[in-house]
Structure formats: structure tokens, C-alpha cells
Amino acid sequence: KPRTYSYSSLTSLKPNTMVNIYGIVKFFKLPFKTKGTDFMMIVTIVDESIIHTDQKLKCLLFSYEERCLPEMKIGSIIRFHRLRINLYNGELQGKSGKGFSWLVIDNQGDGSMITKASRVNYTFSDADRRKVARLFHIKQQKQELRCQNLVKLEQLQEGIYFDFLCQVVAVSVVELNVCYLLQVWDGTHSSCPLFTVEPEERNLTVKTDMELKKIAKDRLVDVCVYDDHFEKAATIKPGMFIKFFNLHCSKRKAPEFVNASTYEKLELVLHQGTSYGRGIKILSETDPEIDDLKKKLEELTKNVERTGTSVKRGPKGSHSKGVKKKKVETVSQNTLELTHFGPSCSQPSRDAKQGEILQ
């Protein structure tokens, strides 16, 4: 017989207790290394008992491995079992400890549900489904809790903040500890003109997967990553798949002597800070989130190989040819080769039967 759990509302929590709770993610900070041996993640949640107030519950989650902390987004439904509640600076705070486990639930565009859990085996009853359905309904009434949807390059619009899945083709330091350049693609063409950094003009050293670059061609775009995201970006290598959170498609300031009213170029920027979960996540080859992207890029790769265009050079003055004139370090990788980060802590599971209640 499956084990049953009772859940506490966030308004009923008391210090020095251990509870099981459900909540809606209002804020999170991607995992970061502590001064000790583990990783830490900060998550702030609300539920139906406090959603119309200024109250929230801040939770500190710890793990020896970054991959074992939950992946979520603003608006995700999250469940914690055996969360410790303590008082810190006069406010209640949740903290993971012995026996702690988590479950993250998101609904797909088709109304189906995808879950990720810290353990392979976990309970999820009809009562849980009803609870999740209520929370999804509640979050839709709050604009700030609606998930930022994944956006492709072909869907870009000026001013939007969005999450973005892509493969890295080239990397470069623009300014040490200040700005890092990632050249990426998602298999689509940008819907608007984007600013590109010219490595030869700045005398930058660019690490490039040349085979990928020949395939990506004019689908390649530049993303500038700033300040506190620099360190994470500097660990990224060409060929890796990554996910940007809260990436900004902003209008670039017009260069000197150019009419600002007619300057239309936009730029992709990951600003400093961690508001709205802003950051970068390196994805493993087993992550189901990149399945569709991998298929798209593999199809493009096969088309290029079939037509033989992968061995042709770009036209005179093209970006791909210009970069070779300066310091360029080529990375010896096979096209679409991924870096392996080990097995996931749990296998995501899909529940397509809940389409009616999760829409």
C-alpha cells in the first residue's frame, strides 16, 4: 500500500518543526558552491494560504553534487518532504536535512505534466494531482508567477526576457571577470537583426568548434554574459548544450555618428545579478529537455553533410572567414559531441493523463 503524507499550509508553519509542503516557486537562485564541500540553492515559495499577502517562505537546499539539486523555473510547483523549519532573523526559513526529498512539477504546452524528483521512487496520488491542479490554477492568476517560456531565435522580440536552450559553438573572454562571449545556435534563424562581436577587431582569442561553425553558419548568434555569471560561463566549452535563464533581448545603443532612431540592432545579454532565477545551466547529454533541440540540430547536420556544404567556405567578408585571420583556437570535437556529466539523480517522468486538469 502506498504511503500517505499530510501537508502543511505555509501560513501554519512553526519553528523547530519538520514538515511536508507544496508551494509555487516565486524566486530561486541557481546552485552555487559554498565555502565548504557542498552546493547550495535558494528557493522562495508561496501557496494558496499566503499568495495574496507579502509573505513567502525562503528555503535553503544543500547537496554534495550540483546535479542533485532541483531544476525549476518561476511558477514551477515544488513539493518538499521532511523540510526543517527554523527561525532566522525573526523570519521562518526552510532548510534541507536528513531524509529530505523534493519533487518539481511543470505543465507542458499541451497540458500534460512533467515531474522531476530527487528519488527514483516517490508517491504521487490522486490527492497530489488535485493539489497540483489547484496550485497551477492559482498561479495563472498572478502574472509574476507565470513561467517564462522557452523562446527560439526565430521568436525573438525586442525587450523580452526569456529562457533559451542552445548549443555552444565558440567562446571568448571579452573582458576578464566582466564580460564573456558565447556564440550559440538553436537551429533557427533570428527573427531580428542582432549585434555581433567582431573578434578580429578586438583581438580576441576565440575557442571554436570549427565543424559546428560550418554547419551553424548564419544561424550563429552572440550572447554576452556579464559580471557574476562570468565564472560559470568560463567553464563552458564549445559543443556543450546550455540553458539561459532570464536572458534579455535588448535594443543596443546606437554607435557614435549613427542615427539612433534608425538603428535597429538588438543584442542578447545575460545581465548581472540573479533576479528571476537569472543564470546559466550546463545540461548533460541525458537531459530530456534537450531532446527536441538535438533532433533539430542533427537534421541540419545531416542536410549539410548530404549537400556537401560543410566543406565550403563562406563568402568573402563573411564572419566565419574573418575570424580565422586572428587568434583562433580550434577545439577538436566531433559535431554534436556532448560532455557527459554522469547520470541524473532521478529520471524525469511524464504524466500525459492529466491534460484535462492542468490546462
XYZ file of N, CA and C in Angstrom, residues 36 91 97 118 134 268 303 354:
24
model
N 32.267 25.463 2.020
C 32.563 24.095 2.413
C 32.690 23.175 1.208
N 12.375 35.566 10.992
C 11.516 35.016 9.941
C 11.690 33.508 9.838
N 17.684 18.685 5.124
C 18.459 17.939 6.113
C 18.320 16.451 5.870
N 13.971 13.906 -6.643
C 15.294 13.605 -6.087
C 15.495 12.108 -5.917
N -4.782 22.624 -8.346
C -5.222 23.863 -7.683
C -4.114 24.912 -7.725
N 21.674 40.092 -27.346
C 21.294 39.108 -26.335
C 22.261 39.239 -25.170
N 21.639 17.314 -43.322
C 21.366 18.041 -44.567
C 22.629 18.669 -45.132
N -3.000 13.819 -17.293
C -3.564 14.910 -16.510
C -3.851 16.155 -17.328
